[in-house]
C-alpha cells in the first residue's frame, strides 16, 4: 500500500506537494469516491483518478541506456527521426528519458516511467554530477580551461564551477579531448561553454552520470538499474551525498 499523494507524484501528474493540494481540493477519487484525507493509502488494485482522468499504475522500471549519436531524447518525433524509446521495443511500460542529450551527443541516459524520480534527478536544486568527454577543433590553453572550471558567462547566466581535465591532445590534427564534469543541465550547456572560450565541440559523449558509467554497454544497448542504484540515486539527489 502506498500513500495517495505518492502514487499521483510517481505517475508524473504533479509534485507530491501539488498532489496533496489536489487531494485537499477534492479533485482525487479512489474507486469512484472523492478522497480528501491526506494519509489515505491505496493498493495496486485501487482505481485512482485525478480530475476525472485515471492514473496509470505501472510497475516502476529504470534503465541505463547508451544513447547513440543521431537519436532524439524524446518518446516521439514529428519529423519521424529515431527516438530513444525506439531502442526499447519490448518494454511495455511507458518510459521516457530523464533529462536529455542533444541529437548529436552520445552517452549515458536514464529512462524510466517514474515521474517523481525523474523530477528529483532533473530539478536544479539537486545537483547530480554529469561527466562529458568533448572533442574540440583545437587545443585550448590552460588558462581558458581554468575559466571554464571557475564558471563562465553564458547568455543565460554564469555557469557553476566545473571540473575540467585535458585527456589528450593531437598536435598534428590540432584537436583535443577534454573531460568536463558539470551538475547543471542547461540546454546545450557543454557545447556553449566551449564556444564561450572559442572552440567548437566536434563530438560529445556523456561518460558518467553520478556514480554510473557505460561499462559493458555498446551504443544502442541498455541495462536495468539495480534497486540499489535507484536508491542511491535518490539519496544522492536528496542529500547531495551517499550515506
Ligand atoms: N551539453 C551539451 O551541450 N549537449 C548535451 O547533449 C549535453 C550537455
PDB file of N, CA and C in Angstrom, residues 132-142 144-145 148 164-180 190 194 197 199-205:
ATOM      1  N   UNK A 132      31.276  14.592 -19.128  1.00  0.00           N
ATOM      2  CA  UNK A 132      31.275  14.524 -20.590  1.00  0.00           C
ATOM      3  C   UNK A 132      32.704  14.504 -21.108  1.00  0.00           C
ATOM      4  N   UNK A 133      32.890  13.856 -22.258  1.00  0.00           N
ATOM      5  CA  UNK A 133      34.157  13.985 -22.963  1.00  0.00           C
ATOM      6  C   UNK A 133      33.862  14.687 -24.281  1.00  0.00           C
ATOM      7  N   UNK A 134      34.585  15.793 -24.503  1.00  0.00           N
ATOM      8  CA  UNK A 134      34.355  16.612 -25.694  1.00  0.00           C
ATOM      9  C   UNK A 134      35.589  16.584 -26.579  1.00  0.00           C
ATOM     10  N   UNK A 135      35.366  16.377 -27.868  1.00  0.00           N
ATOM     11  CA  UNK A 135      36.484  16.536 -28.806  1.00  0.00           C
ATOM     12  C   UNK A 135      36.379  17.919 -29.433  1.00  0.00           C
ATOM     13  N   UNK A 136      37.458  18.685 -29.321  1.00  0.00           N
ATOM     14  CA  UNK A 136      37.436  20.074 -29.775  1.00  0.00           C
ATOM     15  C   UNK A 136      38.228  20.252 -31.062  1.00  0.00           C
ATOM     16  N   UNK A 137      37.874  21.269 -31.807  1.00  0.00           N
ATOM     17  CA  UNK A 137      38.578  21.586 -33.061  1.00  0.00           C
ATOM     18  C   UNK A 137      39.786  22.475 -32.794  1.00  0.00           C
ATOM     19  N   UNK A 138      40.590  22.150 -31.811  1.00  0.00           N
ATOM     20  CA  UNK A 138      41.742  22.974 -31.464  1.00  0.00           C
ATOM     21  C   UNK A 138      42.220  22.553 -30.093  1.00  0.00           C
ATOM     22  N   UNK A 139      43.251  23.207 -29.626  1.00  0.00           N
ATOM     23  CA  UNK A 139      43.837  22.839 -28.331  1.00  0.00           C
ATOM     24  C   UNK A 139      43.770  24.051 -27.394  1.00  0.00           C
ATOM     25  N   UNK A 140      42.867  24.027 -26.446  1.00  0.00           N
ATOM     26  CA  UNK A 140      42.728  25.204 -25.580  1.00  0.00           C
ATOM     27  C   UNK A 140      43.884  25.329 -24.587  1.00  0.00           C
ATOM     28  N   UNK A 141      44.283  26.553 -24.346  1.00  0.00           N
ATOM     29  CA  UNK A 141      45.342  26.781 -23.358  1.00  0.00           C
ATOM     30  C   UNK A 141      44.771  26.601 -21.957  1.00  0.00           C
ATOM     31  N   UNK A 142      45.688  26.321 -21.035  1.00  0.00           N
ATOM     32  CA  UNK A 142      45.302  26.054 -19.641  1.00  0.00           C
ATOM     33  C   UNK A 142      44.400  27.139 -19.046  1.00  0.00           C
ATOM     34  N   UNK A 144      42.346  29.039 -20.376  1.00  0.00           N
ATOM     35  CA  UNK A 144      40.960  29.017 -20.881  1.00  0.00           C
ATOM     36  C   UNK A 144      40.167  27.906 -20.186  1.00  0.00           C
ATOM     37  N   UNK A 145      40.829  26.758 -19.986  1.00  0.00           N
ATOM     38  CA  UNK A 145      40.147  25.655 -19.285  1.00  0.00           C
ATOM     39  C   UNK A 145      39.847  26.070 -17.844  1.00  0.00           C
ATOM     40  N   UNK A 148      36.679  27.907 -17.621  1.00  0.00           N
ATOM     41  CA  UNK A 148      35.508  27.010 -17.621  1.00  0.00           C
ATOM     42  C   UNK A 148      35.289  26.437 -16.227  1.00  0.00           C
ATOM     43  N   UNK A 164      37.420  20.251 -14.866  1.00  0.00           N
ATOM     44  CA  UNK A 164      37.857  20.187 -16.257  1.00  0.00           C
ATOM     45  C   UNK A 164      39.236  19.540 -16.321  1.00  0.00           C
ATOM     46  N   UNK A 165      39.388  18.584 -17.239  1.00  0.00           N
ATOM     47  CA  UNK A 165      40.664  17.858 -17.324  1.00  0.00           C
ATOM     48  C   UNK A 165      41.006  17.627 -18.793  1.00  0.00           C
ATOM     49  N   UNK A 166      42.246  17.927 -19.156  1.00  0.00           N
ATOM     50  CA  UNK A 166      42.684  17.633 -20.516  1.00  0.00           C
ATOM     51  C   UNK A 166      43.052  16.149 -20.580  1.00  0.00           C
ATOM     52  N   UNK A 167      42.399  15.384 -21.450  1.00  0.00           N
ATOM     53  CA  UNK A 167      42.688  13.944 -21.536  1.00  0.00           C
ATOM     54  C   UNK A 167      43.807  13.666 -22.525  1.00  0.00           C
ATOM     55  N   UNK A 168      43.753  14.324 -23.696  1.00  0.00           N
ATOM     56  CA  UNK A 168      44.812  14.139 -24.696  1.00  0.00           C
ATOM     57  C   UNK A 168      44.758  15.271 -25.723  1.00  0.00           C
ATOM     58  N   UNK A 169      45.895  15.490 -26.370  1.00  0.00           N
ATOM     59  CA  UNK A 169      45.912  16.473 -27.463  1.00  0.00           C
ATOM     60  C   UNK A 169      46.585  15.831 -28.672  1.00  0.00           C
ATOM     61  N   UNK A 170      46.124  16.206 -29.839  1.00  0.00           N
ATOM     62  CA  UNK A 170      46.707  15.728 -31.089  1.00  0.00           C
ATOM     63  C   UNK A 170      47.209  16.974 -31.823  1.00  0.00           C
ATOM     64  N   UNK A 171      48.516  17.215 -31.725  1.00  0.00           N
ATOM     65  CA  UNK A 171      49.052  18.472 -32.286  1.00  0.00           C
ATOM     66  C   UNK A 171      48.975  18.465 -33.811  1.00  0.00           C
ATOM     67  N   UNK A 172      49.182  17.276 -34.399  1.00  0.00           N
ATOM     68  CA  UNK A 172      49.131  17.195 -35.868  1.00  0.00           C
ATOM     69  C   UNK A 172      47.747  17.582 -36.378  1.00  0.00           C
ATOM     70  N   UNK A 173      46.734  16.957 -35.780  1.00  0.00           N
ATOM     71  CA  UNK A 173      45.360  17.238 -36.241  1.00  0.00           C
ATOM     72  C   UNK A 173      44.777  18.464 -35.564  1.00  0.00           C
ATOM     73  N   UNK A 174      45.535  19.052 -34.655  1.00  0.00           N
ATOM     74  CA  UNK A 174      45.069  20.230 -33.927  1.00  0.00           C
ATOM     75  C   UNK A 174      43.687  19.996 -33.303  1.00  0.00           C
ATOM     76  N   UNK A 175      43.634  18.981 -32.414  1.00  0.00           N
ATOM     77  CA  UNK A 175      42.408  18.789 -31.664  1.00  0.00           C
ATOM     78  C   UNK A 175      42.709  18.226 -30.279  1.00  0.00           C
ATOM     79  N   UNK A 176      41.744  18.344 -29.404  1.00  0.00           N
ATOM     80  CA  UNK A 176      41.960  17.922 -28.013  1.00  0.00           C
ATOM     81  C   UNK A 176      40.741  17.193 -27.483  1.00  0.00           C
ATOM     82  N   UNK A 177      40.990  16.279 -26.544  1.00  0.00           N
ATOM     83  CA  UNK A 177      39.893  15.611 -25.826  1.00  0.00           C
ATOM     84  C   UNK A 177      39.878  16.162 -24.403  1.00  0.00           C
ATOM     85  N   UNK A 178      38.769  16.758 -24.042  1.00  0.00           N
ATOM     86  CA  UNK A 178      38.657  17.372 -22.716  1.00  0.00           C
ATOM     87  C   UNK A 178      37.512  16.722 -21.953  1.00  0.00           C
ATOM     88  N   UNK A 179      37.796  16.378 -20.690  1.00  0.00           N
ATOM     89  CA  UNK A 179      36.730  15.840 -19.834  1.00  0.00           C
ATOM     90  C   UNK A 179      36.192  16.977 -18.974  1.00  0.00           C
ATOM     91  N   UNK A 180      34.881  17.067 -18.901  1.00  0.00           N
ATOM     92  CA  UNK A 180      34.289  18.149 -18.100  1.00  0.00           C
ATOM     93  C   UNK A 180      33.120  17.603 -17.281  1.00  0.00           C
ATOM     94  N   UNK A 190      27.350  22.191 -22.413  1.00  0.00           N
ATOM     95  CA  UNK A 190      28.771  21.912 -22.625  1.00  0.00           C
ATOM     96  C   UNK A 190      29.234  22.546 -23.939  1.00  0.00           C
ATOM     97  N   UNK A 194      32.183  25.599 -24.269  1.00  0.00           N
ATOM     98  CA  UNK A 194      33.400  25.595 -25.103  1.00  0.00           C
ATOM     99  C   UNK A 194      33.351  26.705 -26.157  1.00  0.00           C
ATOM    100  N   UNK A 197      34.757  29.919 -24.973  1.00  0.00           N
ATOM    101  CA  UNK A 197      36.208  30.136 -24.965  1.00  0.00           C
ATOM    102  C   UNK A 197      36.792  29.954 -26.373  1.00  0.00           C
ATOM    103  N   UNK A 199      35.993  27.560 -28.915  1.00  0.00           N
ATOM    104  CA  UNK A 199      36.185  26.248 -29.537  1.00  0.00           C
ATOM    105  C   UNK A 199      34.852  25.606 -29.903  1.00  0.00           C
ATOM    106  N   UNK A 200      34.927  24.801 -30.953  1.00  0.00           N
ATOM    107  CA  UNK A 200      33.726  24.073 -31.361  1.00  0.00           C
ATOM    108  C   UNK A 200      33.840  22.625 -30.874  1.00  0.00           C
ATOM    109  N   UNK A 201      32.746  22.119 -30.322  1.00  0.00           N
ATOM    110  CA  UNK A 201      32.722  20.708 -29.909  1.00  0.00           C
ATOM    111  C   UNK A 201      32.365  19.881 -31.138  1.00  0.00           C
ATOM    112  N   UNK A 202      33.301  19.030 -31.565  1.00  0.00           N
ATOM    113  CA  UNK A 202      33.034  18.211 -32.755  1.00  0.00           C
ATOM    114  C   UNK A 202      32.334  16.920 -32.397  1.00  0.00           C
ATOM    115  N   UNK A 203      32.600  16.445 -31.176  1.00  0.00           N
ATOM    116  CA  UNK A 203      31.976  15.205 -30.718  1.00  0.00           C
ATOM    117  C   UNK A 203      31.753  15.328 -29.234  1.00  0.00           C
ATOM    118  N   UNK A 204      30.616  14.850 -28.763  1.00  0.00           N
ATOM    119  CA  UNK A 204      30.350  14.952 -27.326  1.00  0.00           C
ATOM    120  C   UNK A 204      29.713  13.656 -26.841  1.00  0.00           C
ATOM    121  N   UNK A 205      30.250  13.167 -25.710  1.00  0.00           N
ATOM    122  CA  UNK A 205      29.720  11.914 -25.143  1.00  0.00           C
ATOM    123  C   UNK A 205      29.591  12.072 -23.639  1.00  0.00           C
TER     124      UNK A 205
END
